[in-house]
């Protein structure tokens, strides 16, 4: 996890992330900002949710799971190591913890809970609040190396370079749409369902996006990626890399299409159009 910018200021989907039977699945960590909504279940290594996060399925955390106060999980929560559950959190199924359980007041677990380690009933400090207040203080003191080491230790990262899946504050993620008021970055070899709405969008290589892309600013579509929908930007440029396929219309200010890219629809650009041997149905 990089400390160069606020990590909750972007929707960040790491390489290989998929949507499988209504679950959002990634090999790395999952970090969800406060008041965000994810209609999918979540499966990852460490799962951290800010205050008031709503999860529409279950949670499977290979390592730790931290749910801050007022969170709501519709299904079971299965934790491979330790769990930290903030006050007034609701879990619609079972809570199963292989390690220790630290739980706040007025937590509602509909189908009961089981922990193999210590069980402590108190109000744990909200994880997201603690993490970012402490990290920002270290950054203000110029202790960037110490801050990065803290992040790696908290996440228990065997590979510190592996990026987490990040859902920014106030975002909504569902089968219908991924709506954020921040930039969106999607890694390589991802398979996602839903229309993506963001400030700007960058999609990596060899992805399958079953939905449209819409942004206020630039959109980039990586090599070999398939977008099953329209690509639209109000003010920005659309760039489509070699071998990419858009199964819909493209509308933008400026359009740059690389050799070997294909657009199966109408292309509209208010400014410049740059094409290099593009297969196309219509250009306006």
PDB file of C-alpha atoms in Angstrom:
ATOM      1  CA  UNK A   1       0.000   0.000   0.000  1.00  0.00           C
ATOM      2  CA  UNK A   2       1.531   3.289  -1.104  1.00  0.00           C
ATOM      3  CA  UNK A   3       1.611   6.319   1.175  1.00  0.00           C
ATOM      4  CA  UNK A   4       2.267   8.886  -1.547  1.00  0.00           C
ATOM      5  CA  UNK A   5      -1.425   9.859  -1.652  1.00  0.00           C
ATOM      6  CA  UNK A   6      -4.519   9.310   0.469  1.00  0.00           C
ATOM      7  CA  UNK A   7      -5.305   5.639  -0.316  1.00  0.00           C
ATOM      8  CA  UNK A   8      -9.060   6.271  -0.087  1.00  0.00           C
ATOM      9  CA  UNK A   9      -9.031   8.894  -2.866  1.00  0.00           C
ATOM     10  CA  UNK A  10      -9.310   6.317  -5.655  1.00  0.00           C
ATOM     11  CA  UNK A  11     -11.228   3.202  -6.569  1.00  0.00           C
ATOM     12  CA  UNK A  12      -8.360   0.759  -7.022  1.00  0.00           C
ATOM     13  CA  UNK A  13      -8.938  -2.768  -8.324  1.00  0.00           C
ATOM     14  CA  UNK A  14      -5.757  -4.899  -8.280  1.00  0.00           C
ATOM     15  CA  UNK A  15      -4.670  -7.415 -10.909  1.00  0.00           C
ATOM     16  CA  UNK A  16      -6.735 -10.591 -11.149  1.00  0.00           C
ATOM     17  CA  UNK A  17      -9.803  -9.328  -9.267  1.00  0.00           C
ATOM     18  CA  UNK A  18     -13.017 -11.072 -10.295  1.00  0.00           C
ATOM     19  CA  UNK A  19     -16.720 -11.113  -9.528  1.00  0.00           C
ATOM     20  CA  UNK A  20     -17.707 -14.745  -8.889  1.00  0.00           C
ATOM     21  CA  UNK A  21     -21.316 -15.680  -8.048  1.00  0.00           C
ATOM     22  CA  UNK A  22     -22.010 -12.304  -6.400  1.00  0.00           C
ATOM     23  CA  UNK A  23     -18.687 -12.254  -4.526  1.00  0.00           C
ATOM     24  CA  UNK A  24     -15.895  -9.749  -5.138  1.00  0.00           C
ATOM     25  CA  UNK A  25     -12.723 -11.865  -5.004  1.00  0.00           C
ATOM     26  CA  UNK A  26      -9.101 -10.717  -4.741  1.00  0.00           C
ATOM     27  CA  UNK A  27      -5.856 -12.341  -3.565  1.00  0.00           C
ATOM     28  CA  UNK A  28      -4.772  -9.307  -1.551  1.00  0.00           C
ATOM     29  CA  UNK A  29      -6.287  -7.035   1.090  1.00  0.00           C
ATOM     30  CA  UNK A  30      -9.618  -5.202   0.858  1.00  0.00           C
ATOM     31  CA  UNK A  31      -9.981  -1.676   2.261  1.00  0.00           C
ATOM     32  CA  UNK A  32     -13.410   0.021   2.259  1.00  0.00           C
ATOM     33  CA  UNK A  33     -13.846   3.677   3.197  1.00  0.00           C
ATOM     34  CA  UNK A  34     -16.591   4.888   5.536  1.00  0.00           C
ATOM     35  CA  UNK A  35     -20.217   4.966   4.357  1.00  0.00           C
ATOM     36  CA  UNK A  36     -19.455   2.922   1.263  1.00  0.00           C
ATOM     37  CA  UNK A  37     -21.804   0.204  -0.001  1.00  0.00           C
ATOM     38  CA  UNK A  38     -20.677  -3.052  -1.628  1.00  0.00           C
ATOM     39  CA  UNK A  39     -23.620  -5.186  -2.743  1.00  0.00           C
ATOM     40  CA  UNK A  40     -21.299  -8.162  -3.331  1.00  0.00           C
ATOM     41  CA  UNK A  41     -19.829 -10.499  -0.768  1.00  0.00           C
ATOM     42  CA  UNK A  42     -16.106  -9.942  -0.082  1.00  0.00           C
ATOM     43  CA  UNK A  43     -13.294 -12.508  -0.260  1.00  0.00           C
ATOM     44  CA  UNK A  44      -9.718 -11.405   0.377  1.00  0.00           C
ATOM     45  CA  UNK A  45      -6.725 -11.657   2.702  1.00  0.00           C
ATOM     46  CA  UNK A  46      -7.245  -8.889   5.281  1.00  0.00           C
ATOM     47  CA  UNK A  47     -10.652  -7.167   5.089  1.00  0.00           C
ATOM     48  CA  UNK A  48     -10.937  -3.684   6.645  1.00  0.00           C
ATOM     49  CA  UNK A  49     -14.190  -1.696   6.598  1.00  0.00           C
ATOM     50  CA  UNK A  50     -14.673   1.878   7.803  1.00  0.00           C
ATOM     51  CA  UNK A  51     -17.569   3.254   9.803  1.00  0.00           C
ATOM     52  CA  UNK A  52     -21.040   2.553   8.430  1.00  0.00           C
ATOM     53  CA  UNK A  53     -19.952   0.271   5.567  1.00  0.00           C
ATOM     54  CA  UNK A  54     -22.714  -1.918   4.118  1.00  0.00           C
ATOM     55  CA  UNK A  55     -21.793  -5.304   2.579  1.00  0.00           C
ATOM     56  CA  UNK A  56     -24.549  -7.099   0.680  1.00  0.00           C
ATOM     57  CA  UNK A  57     -23.163 -10.630   1.105  1.00  0.00           C
ATOM     58  CA  UNK A  58     -20.762 -12.497   3.360  1.00  0.00           C
ATOM     59  CA  UNK A  59     -17.144 -11.792   4.243  1.00  0.00           C
ATOM     60  CA  UNK A  60     -14.301 -14.323   3.995  1.00  0.00           C
ATOM     61  CA  UNK A  61     -10.986 -13.020   5.307  1.00  0.00           C
ATOM     62  CA  UNK A  62      -7.985 -15.314   5.007  1.00  0.00           C
ATOM     63  CA  UNK A  63      -6.211 -13.363   7.757  1.00  0.00           C
ATOM     64  CA  UNK A  64      -7.781 -10.543   9.865  1.00  0.00           C
ATOM     65  CA  UNK A  65     -11.150  -8.834   9.552  1.00  0.00           C
ATOM     66  CA  UNK A  66     -11.857  -5.367  11.004  1.00  0.00           C
ATOM     67  CA  UNK A  67     -15.397  -3.965  10.811  1.00  0.00           C
ATOM     68  CA  UNK A  68     -15.792  -0.493  12.296  1.00  0.00           C
ATOM     69  CA  UNK A  69     -18.894   0.741  14.147  1.00  0.00           C
ATOM     70  CA  UNK A  70     -22.304   0.767  12.483  1.00  0.00           C
ATOM     71  CA  UNK A  71     -21.189  -1.643   9.759  1.00  0.00           C
ATOM     72  CA  UNK A  72     -23.726  -4.059   8.269  1.00  0.00           C
ATOM     73  CA  UNK A  73     -22.887  -7.453   6.727  1.00  0.00           C
ATOM     74  CA  UNK A  74     -25.784  -9.372   5.177  1.00  0.00           C
ATOM     75  CA  UNK A  75     -24.218 -12.850   5.381  1.00  0.00           C
ATOM     76  CA  UNK A  76     -21.673 -14.872   7.339  1.00  0.00           C
ATOM     77  CA  UNK A  77     -18.293 -13.508   8.425  1.00  0.00           C
ATOM     78  CA  UNK A  78     -15.524 -16.146   8.296  1.00  0.00           C
ATOM     79  CA  UNK A  79     -12.120 -15.071   9.593  1.00  0.00           C
ATOM     80  CA  UNK A  80      -8.901 -17.060   9.306  1.00  0.00           C
ATOM     81  CA  UNK A  81      -7.147 -15.220  12.118  1.00  0.00           C
ATOM     82  CA  UNK A  82      -8.358 -12.352  14.383  1.00  0.00           C
ATOM     83  CA  UNK A  83     -11.538 -10.261  14.150  1.00  0.00           C
ATOM     84  CA  UNK A  84     -12.242  -6.724  15.411  1.00  0.00           C
ATOM     85  CA  UNK A  85     -15.958  -5.827  15.371  1.00  0.00           C
ATOM     86  CA  UNK A  86     -16.982  -2.261  16.243  1.00  0.00           C
ATOM     87  CA  UNK A  87     -20.020  -1.296  18.306  1.00  0.00           C
ATOM     88  CA  UNK A  88     -23.521  -1.488  16.838  1.00  0.00           C
ATOM     89  CA  UNK A  89     -22.349  -3.590  13.908  1.00  0.00           C
ATOM     90  CA  UNK A  90     -24.891  -6.018  12.444  1.00  0.00           C
ATOM     91  CA  UNK A  91     -23.994  -9.427  10.969  1.00  0.00           C
ATOM     92  CA  UNK A  92     -26.852 -11.227   9.238  1.00  0.00           C
ATOM     93  CA  UNK A  93     -25.340 -14.714   9.578  1.00  0.00           C
ATOM     94  CA  UNK A  94     -22.685 -16.430  11.688  1.00  0.00           C
ATOM     95  CA  UNK A  95     -19.364 -15.025  12.870  1.00  0.00           C
ATOM     96  CA  UNK A  96     -16.627 -17.686  12.839  1.00  0.00           C
ATOM     97  CA  UNK A  97     -13.152 -16.648  14.013  1.00  0.00           C
ATOM     98  CA  UNK A  98     -10.118 -18.919  14.063  1.00  0.00           C
ATOM     99  CA  UNK A  99      -8.159 -16.587  16.352  1.00  0.00           C
ATOM    100  CA  UNK A 100      -9.094 -13.861  18.863  1.00  0.00           C
ATOM    101  CA  UNK A 101     -12.297 -11.813  18.797  1.00  0.00           C
ATOM    102  CA  UNK A 102     -12.418  -8.175  19.948  1.00  0.00           C
ATOM    103  CA  UNK A 103     -16.062  -7.043  19.896  1.00  0.00           C
ATOM    104  CA  UNK A 104     -17.844  -3.801  20.823  1.00  0.00           C
ATOM    105  CA  UNK A 105     -21.144  -3.048  22.562  1.00  0.00           C
ATOM    106  CA  UNK A 106     -24.550  -3.727  20.983  1.00  0.00           C
ATOM    107  CA  UNK A 107     -23.162  -5.910  18.206  1.00  0.00           C
ATOM    108  CA  UNK A 108     -25.961  -7.964  16.603  1.00  0.00           C
ATOM    109  CA  UNK A 109     -24.908 -11.381  15.240  1.00  0.00           C
ATOM    110  CA  UNK A 110     -28.084 -13.126  14.101  1.00  0.00           C
ATOM    111  CA  UNK A 111     -26.809 -16.724  13.978  1.00  0.00           C
ATOM    112  CA  UNK A 112     -24.289 -16.564  16.819  1.00  0.00           C
ATOM    113  CA  UNK A 113     -20.507 -16.554  16.922  1.00  0.00           C
ATOM    114  CA  UNK A 114     -17.560 -18.806  17.680  1.00  0.00           C
ATOM    115  CA  UNK A 115     -13.921 -17.921  18.314  1.00  0.00           C
ATOM    116  CA  UNK A 116     -11.066 -20.331  18.996  1.00  0.00           C
ATOM    117  CA  UNK A 117      -8.977 -17.725  20.826  1.00  0.00           C
ATOM    118  CA  UNK A 118      -9.646 -14.980  23.392  1.00  0.00           C
ATOM    119  CA  UNK A 119     -12.971 -13.126  23.329  1.00  0.00           C
ATOM    120  CA  UNK A 120     -12.870  -9.519  24.593  1.00  0.00           C
ATOM    121  CA  UNK A 121     -16.068  -7.444  24.797  1.00  0.00           C
ATOM    122  CA  UNK A 122     -15.282  -3.725  24.621  1.00  0.00           C
ATOM    123  CA  UNK A 123     -15.315  -0.895  22.086  1.00  0.00           C
ATOM    124  CA  UNK A 124     -12.249  -1.302  19.847  1.00  0.00           C
ATOM    125  CA  UNK A 125     -10.847   1.902  18.363  1.00  0.00           C
ATOM    126  CA  UNK A 126     -12.157   2.279  14.809  1.00  0.00           C
ATOM    127  CA  UNK A 127      -9.475   0.724  12.652  1.00  0.00           C
ATOM    128  CA  UNK A 128      -9.651   3.193   9.774  1.00  0.00           C
ATOM    129  CA  UNK A 129      -9.609   6.199  12.128  1.00  0.00           C
ATOM    130  CA  UNK A 130      -6.625   4.870  14.072  1.00  0.00           C
ATOM    131  CA  UNK A 131      -4.693   3.844  10.971  1.00  0.00           C
ATOM    132  CA  UNK A 132      -4.970   7.082   9.044  1.00  0.00           C
ATOM    133  CA  UNK A 133      -4.641   9.491  11.964  1.00  0.00           C
ATOM    134  CA  UNK A 134      -1.468   7.731  13.060  1.00  0.00           C
ATOM    135  CA  UNK A 135      -0.084   7.462   9.525  1.00  0.00           C
ATOM    136  CA  UNK A 136      -0.747  11.131   8.746  1.00  0.00           C
ATOM    137  CA  UNK A 137       1.010  12.127  11.963  1.00  0.00           C
ATOM    138  CA  UNK A 138       4.061  10.089  10.961  1.00  0.00           C
ATOM    139  CA  UNK A 139       4.021  11.702   7.526  1.00  0.00           C
ATOM    140  CA  UNK A 140       3.845  15.195   9.055  1.00  0.00           C
ATOM    141  CA  UNK A 141       6.946  14.322  11.083  1.00  0.00           C
ATOM    142  CA  UNK A 142       8.729  13.220   7.924  1.00  0.00           C
ATOM    143  CA  UNK A 143       8.837   9.566   9.037  1.00  0.00           C
ATOM    144  CA  UNK A 144       7.800   8.095   5.688  1.00  0.00           C
ATOM    145  CA  UNK A 145       9.805   4.896   6.144  1.00  0.00           C
ATOM    146  CA  UNK A 146       8.278   4.282   9.588  1.00  0.00           C
ATOM    147  CA  UNK A 147       4.800   4.898   8.194  1.00  0.00           C
ATOM    148  CA  UNK A 148       5.332   2.435   5.347  1.00  0.00           C
ATOM    149  CA  UNK A 149       6.691  -0.179   7.763  1.00  0.00           C
ATOM    150  CA  UNK A 150       3.596   0.278   9.956  1.00  0.00           C
ATOM    151  CA  UNK A 151       1.275  -0.302   7.001  1.00  0.00           C
ATOM    152  CA  UNK A 152       3.159  -3.437   5.994  1.00  0.00           C
ATOM    153  CA  UNK A 153       3.060  -4.765   9.560  1.00  0.00           C
ATOM    154  CA  UNK A 154      -0.662  -4.059  10.041  1.00  0.00           C
ATOM    155  CA  UNK A 155      -1.484  -5.705   6.737  1.00  0.00           C
ATOM    156  CA  UNK A 156       0.972  -8.539   7.421  1.00  0.00           C
ATOM    157  CA  UNK A 157       2.137  -8.236   3.843  1.00  0.00           C
ATOM    158  CA  UNK A 158       4.436 -10.990   2.669  1.00  0.00           C
ATOM    159  CA  UNK A 159       4.781  -8.976  -0.534  1.00  0.00           C
ATOM    160  CA  UNK A 160       4.552  -5.242   0.280  1.00  0.00           C
ATOM    161  CA  UNK A 161       4.282  -4.443  -3.418  1.00  0.00           C
ATOM    162  CA  UNK A 162       0.958  -6.294  -3.781  1.00  0.00           C
ATOM    163  CA  UNK A 163      -1.770  -3.668  -4.079  1.00  0.00           C
ATOM    164  CA  UNK A 164      -4.965  -3.852  -2.020  1.00  0.00           C
ATOM    165  CA  UNK A 165      -8.484  -3.537  -3.378  1.00  0.00           C
ATOM    166  CA  UNK A 166      -9.672  -0.076  -2.290  1.00  0.00           C
ATOM    167  CA  UNK A 167     -13.270   1.182  -2.252  1.00  0.00           C
ATOM    168  CA  UNK A 168     -13.303   4.948  -1.526  1.00  0.00           C
ATOM    169  CA  UNK A 169     -15.553   6.701   0.972  1.00  0.00           C
ATOM    170  CA  UNK A 170     -19.201   6.907   0.008  1.00  0.00           C
ATOM    171  CA  UNK A 171     -18.839   4.617  -3.023  1.00  0.00           C
ATOM    172  CA  UNK A 172     -21.541   2.231  -4.230  1.00  0.00           C
ATOM    173  CA  UNK A 173     -20.524  -1.075  -5.825  1.00  0.00           C
ATOM    174  CA  UNK A 174     -23.100  -3.481  -7.249  1.00  0.00           C
ATOM    175  CA  UNK A 175     -23.965  -5.688 -10.237  1.00  0.00           C
ATOM    176  CA  UNK A 176     -25.691  -2.650 -11.746  1.00  0.00           C
ATOM    177  CA  UNK A 177     -23.007   0.013 -11.270  1.00  0.00           C
ATOM    178  CA  UNK A 178     -19.743   0.942  -9.577  1.00  0.00           C
ATOM    179  CA  UNK A 179     -20.262   4.608  -8.631  1.00  0.00           C
ATOM    180  CA  UNK A 180     -17.447   6.695  -7.165  1.00  0.00           C
ATOM    181  CA  UNK A 181     -16.658  10.415  -7.082  1.00  0.00           C
ATOM    182  CA  UNK A 182     -12.920   9.687  -7.457  1.00  0.00           C
ATOM    183  CA  UNK A 183     -10.661   8.299 -10.196  1.00  0.00           C
ATOM    184  CA  UNK A 184     -10.915   4.552 -10.860  1.00  0.00           C
ATOM    185  CA  UNK A 185      -7.969   2.279 -11.631  1.00  0.00           C
ATOM    186  CA  UNK A 186      -8.468  -1.341 -12.713  1.00  0.00           C
ATOM    187  CA  UNK A 187      -5.540  -3.742 -12.946  1.00  0.00           C
ATOM    188  CA  UNK A 188      -4.761  -6.488 -15.455  1.00  0.00           C
ATOM    189  CA  UNK A 189      -6.803  -9.668 -16.014  1.00  0.00           C
ATOM    190  CA  UNK A 190      -9.846  -8.497 -14.052  1.00  0.00           C
ATOM    191  CA  UNK A 191     -13.402  -9.699 -14.680  1.00  0.00           C
ATOM    192  CA  UNK A 192     -16.009  -7.242 -13.415  1.00  0.00           C
ATOM    193  CA  UNK A 193     -19.772  -6.857 -13.743  1.00  0.00           C
ATOM    194  CA  UNK A 194     -21.514  -3.477 -13.689  1.00  0.00           C
ATOM    195  CA  UNK A 195     -21.308  -0.043 -15.275  1.00  0.00           C
ATOM    196  CA  UNK A 196     -18.344   1.988 -13.975  1.00  0.00           C
ATOM    197  CA  UNK A 197     -18.882   5.685 -13.151  1.00  0.00           C
ATOM    198  CA  UNK A 198     -15.905   7.747 -11.976  1.00  0.00           C
ATOM    199  CA  UNK A 199     -13.923  10.971 -12.385  1.00  0.00           C
ATOM    200  CA  UNK A 200     -11.496   9.189 -14.718  1.00  0.00           C
ATOM    201  CA  UNK A 201     -11.009   5.516 -15.565  1.00  0.00           C
ATOM    202  CA  UNK A 202      -7.901   3.492 -16.398  1.00  0.00           C
ATOM    203  CA  UNK A 203      -8.377  -0.189 -17.281  1.00  0.00           C
ATOM    204  CA  UNK A 204      -5.402  -2.542 -17.518  1.00  0.00           C
ATOM    205  CA  UNK A 205      -4.664  -5.336 -19.961  1.00  0.00           C
ATOM    206  CA  UNK A 206      -6.745  -8.446 -20.756  1.00  0.00           C
ATOM    207  CA  UNK A 207      -9.763  -7.444 -18.658  1.00  0.00           C
ATOM    208  CA  UNK A 208     -13.434  -8.253 -19.245  1.00  0.00           C
ATOM    209  CA  UNK A 209     -15.768  -5.435 -18.179  1.00  0.00           C
ATOM    210  CA  UNK A 210     -19.429  -6.425 -18.483  1.00  0.00           C
ATOM    211  CA  UNK A 211     -20.819  -2.906 -18.478  1.00  0.00           C
ATOM    212  CA  UNK A 212     -20.183   0.595 -19.761  1.00  0.00           C
ATOM    213  CA  UNK A 213     -17.491   3.110 -18.799  1.00  0.00           C
ATOM    214  CA  UNK A 214     -18.470   6.717 -18.066  1.00  0.00           C
ATOM    215  CA  UNK A 215     -16.177   9.428 -16.688  1.00  0.00           C
ATOM    216  CA  UNK A 216     -15.934  13.197 -16.477  1.00  0.00           C
ATOM    217  CA  UNK A 217     -12.328  13.124 -17.652  1.00  0.00           C
ATOM    218  CA  UNK A 218      -9.961  10.705 -19.438  1.00  0.00           C
ATOM    219  CA  UNK A 219     -10.612   7.012 -20.076  1.00  0.00           C
ATOM    220  CA  UNK A 220      -7.862   4.541 -20.973  1.00  0.00           C
ATOM    221  CA  UNK A 221      -8.553   0.957 -22.102  1.00  0.00           C
ATOM    222  CA  UNK A 222      -5.586  -1.404 -22.004  1.00  0.00           C
ATOM    223  CA  UNK A 223      -4.336  -3.912 -24.517  1.00  0.00           C
ATOM    224  CA  UNK A 224      -6.549  -6.968 -25.045  1.00  0.00           C
ATOM    225  CA  UNK A 225      -9.365  -5.662 -22.819  1.00  0.00           C
ATOM    226  CA  UNK A 226     -13.032  -6.155 -23.758  1.00  0.00           C
ATOM    227  CA  UNK A 227     -15.658  -3.613 -22.698  1.00  0.00           C
ATOM    228  CA  UNK A 228     -19.208  -4.918 -23.151  1.00  0.00           C
ATOM    229  CA  UNK A 229     -20.875  -1.506 -23.300  1.00  0.00           C
ATOM    230  CA  UNK A 230     -20.501   2.150 -24.259  1.00  0.00           C
ATOM    231  CA  UNK A 231     -17.496   4.324 -23.406  1.00  0.00           C
ATOM    232  CA  UNK A 232     -18.368   7.957 -22.641  1.00  0.00           C
ATOM    233  CA  UNK A 233     -16.514  10.941 -21.232  1.00  0.00           C
ATOM    234  CA  UNK A 234     -17.763  14.525 -20.900  1.00  0.00           C
ATOM    235  CA  UNK A 235     -14.521  16.487 -21.113  1.00  0.00           C
ATOM    236  CA  UNK A 236     -11.698  14.022 -21.550  1.00  0.00           C
ATOM    237  CA  UNK A 237      -9.836  11.875 -24.035  1.00  0.00           C
ATOM    238  CA  UNK A 238     -10.514   8.207 -24.746  1.00  0.00           C
ATOM    239  CA  UNK A 239      -7.457   6.099 -25.597  1.00  0.00           C
ATOM    240  CA  UNK A 240      -7.887   2.491 -26.722  1.00  0.00           C
ATOM    241  CA  UNK A 241      -4.794   0.281 -26.822  1.00  0.00           C
ATOM    242  CA  UNK A 242      -3.924  -2.401 -29.423  1.00  0.00           C
ATOM    243  CA  UNK A 243      -6.153  -5.462 -29.374  1.00  0.00           C
ATOM    244  CA  UNK A 244      -8.811  -3.846 -27.161  1.00  0.00           C
ATOM    245  CA  UNK A 245     -12.480  -4.256 -28.111  1.00  0.00           C
ATOM    246  CA  UNK A 246     -15.378  -1.938 -27.264  1.00  0.00           C
ATOM    247  CA  UNK A 247     -18.760  -3.576 -27.871  1.00  0.00           C
ATOM    248  CA  UNK A 248     -20.655  -0.306 -27.939  1.00  0.00           C
ATOM    249  CA  UNK A 249     -20.428   3.372 -28.851  1.00  0.00           C
ATOM    250  CA  UNK A 250     -17.598   5.759 -27.962  1.00  0.00           C
ATOM    251  CA  UNK A 251     -18.251   9.447 -27.210  1.00  0.00           C
ATOM    252  CA  UNK A 252     -15.567  11.899 -26.058  1.00  0.00           C
ATOM    253  CA  UNK A 253     -13.641  15.116 -26.705  1.00  0.00           C
ATOM    254  CA  UNK A 254     -10.539  13.559 -28.295  1.00  0.00           C
ATOM    255  CA  UNK A 255     -10.196   9.985 -29.472  1.00  0.00           C
ATOM    256  CA  UNK A 256      -7.007   7.949 -29.913  1.00  0.00           C
ATOM    257  CA  UNK A 257      -7.308   4.409 -31.243  1.00  0.00           C
ATOM    258  CA  UNK A 258      -4.272   2.203 -31.650  1.00  0.00           C
ATOM    259  CA  UNK A 259      -3.606  -0.260 -34.439  1.00  0.00           C
ATOM    260  CA  UNK A 260      -5.540  -3.477 -33.866  1.00  0.00           C
ATOM    261  CA  UNK A 261      -8.175  -1.931 -31.583  1.00  0.00           C
ATOM    262  CA  UNK A 262     -11.818  -2.465 -32.533  1.00  0.00           C
ATOM    263  CA  UNK A 263     -14.977  -0.487 -31.818  1.00  0.00           C
ATOM    264  CA  UNK A 264     -18.257  -2.236 -32.610  1.00  0.00           C
ATOM    265  CA  UNK A 265     -20.391   0.899 -32.648  1.00  0.00           C
ATOM    266  CA  UNK A 266     -20.489   4.598 -33.454  1.00  0.00           C
ATOM    267  CA  UNK A 267     -17.547   6.833 -32.542  1.00  0.00           C
ATOM    268  CA  UNK A 268     -18.195  10.511 -31.760  1.00  0.00           C
ATOM    269  CA  UNK A 269     -15.456  13.035 -30.933  1.00  0.00           C
ATOM    270  CA  UNK A 270     -15.852  16.791 -30.547  1.00  0.00           C
ATOM    271  CA  UNK A 271     -12.112  17.360 -31.039  1.00  0.00           C
ATOM    272  CA  UNK A 272      -9.325  15.339 -32.653  1.00  0.00           C
ATOM    273  CA  UNK A 273      -9.561  11.737 -33.827  1.00  0.00           C
ATOM    274  CA  UNK A 274      -6.321   9.776 -34.187  1.00  0.00           C
ATOM    275  CA  UNK A 275      -6.614   6.305 -35.745  1.00  0.00           C
ATOM    276  CA  UNK A 276      -4.018   3.745 -36.761  1.00  0.00           C
ATOM    277  CA  UNK A 277      -5.612   1.042 -38.899  1.00  0.00           C
ATOM    278  CA  UNK A 278      -8.736   0.683 -36.748  1.00  0.00           C
ATOM    279  CA  UNK A 279     -11.587  -1.689 -37.465  1.00  0.00           C
ATOM    280  CA  UNK A 280     -14.751   0.385 -37.050  1.00  0.00           C
ATOM    281  CA  UNK A 281     -18.393   0.492 -38.037  1.00  0.00           C
ATOM    282  CA  UNK A 282     -19.022   4.242 -38.097  1.00  0.00           C
ATOM    283  CA  UNK A 283     -17.203   7.472 -37.245  1.00  0.00           C
ATOM    284  CA  UNK A 284     -18.785  10.889 -36.641  1.00  0.00           C
TER     285      UNK A 284
END
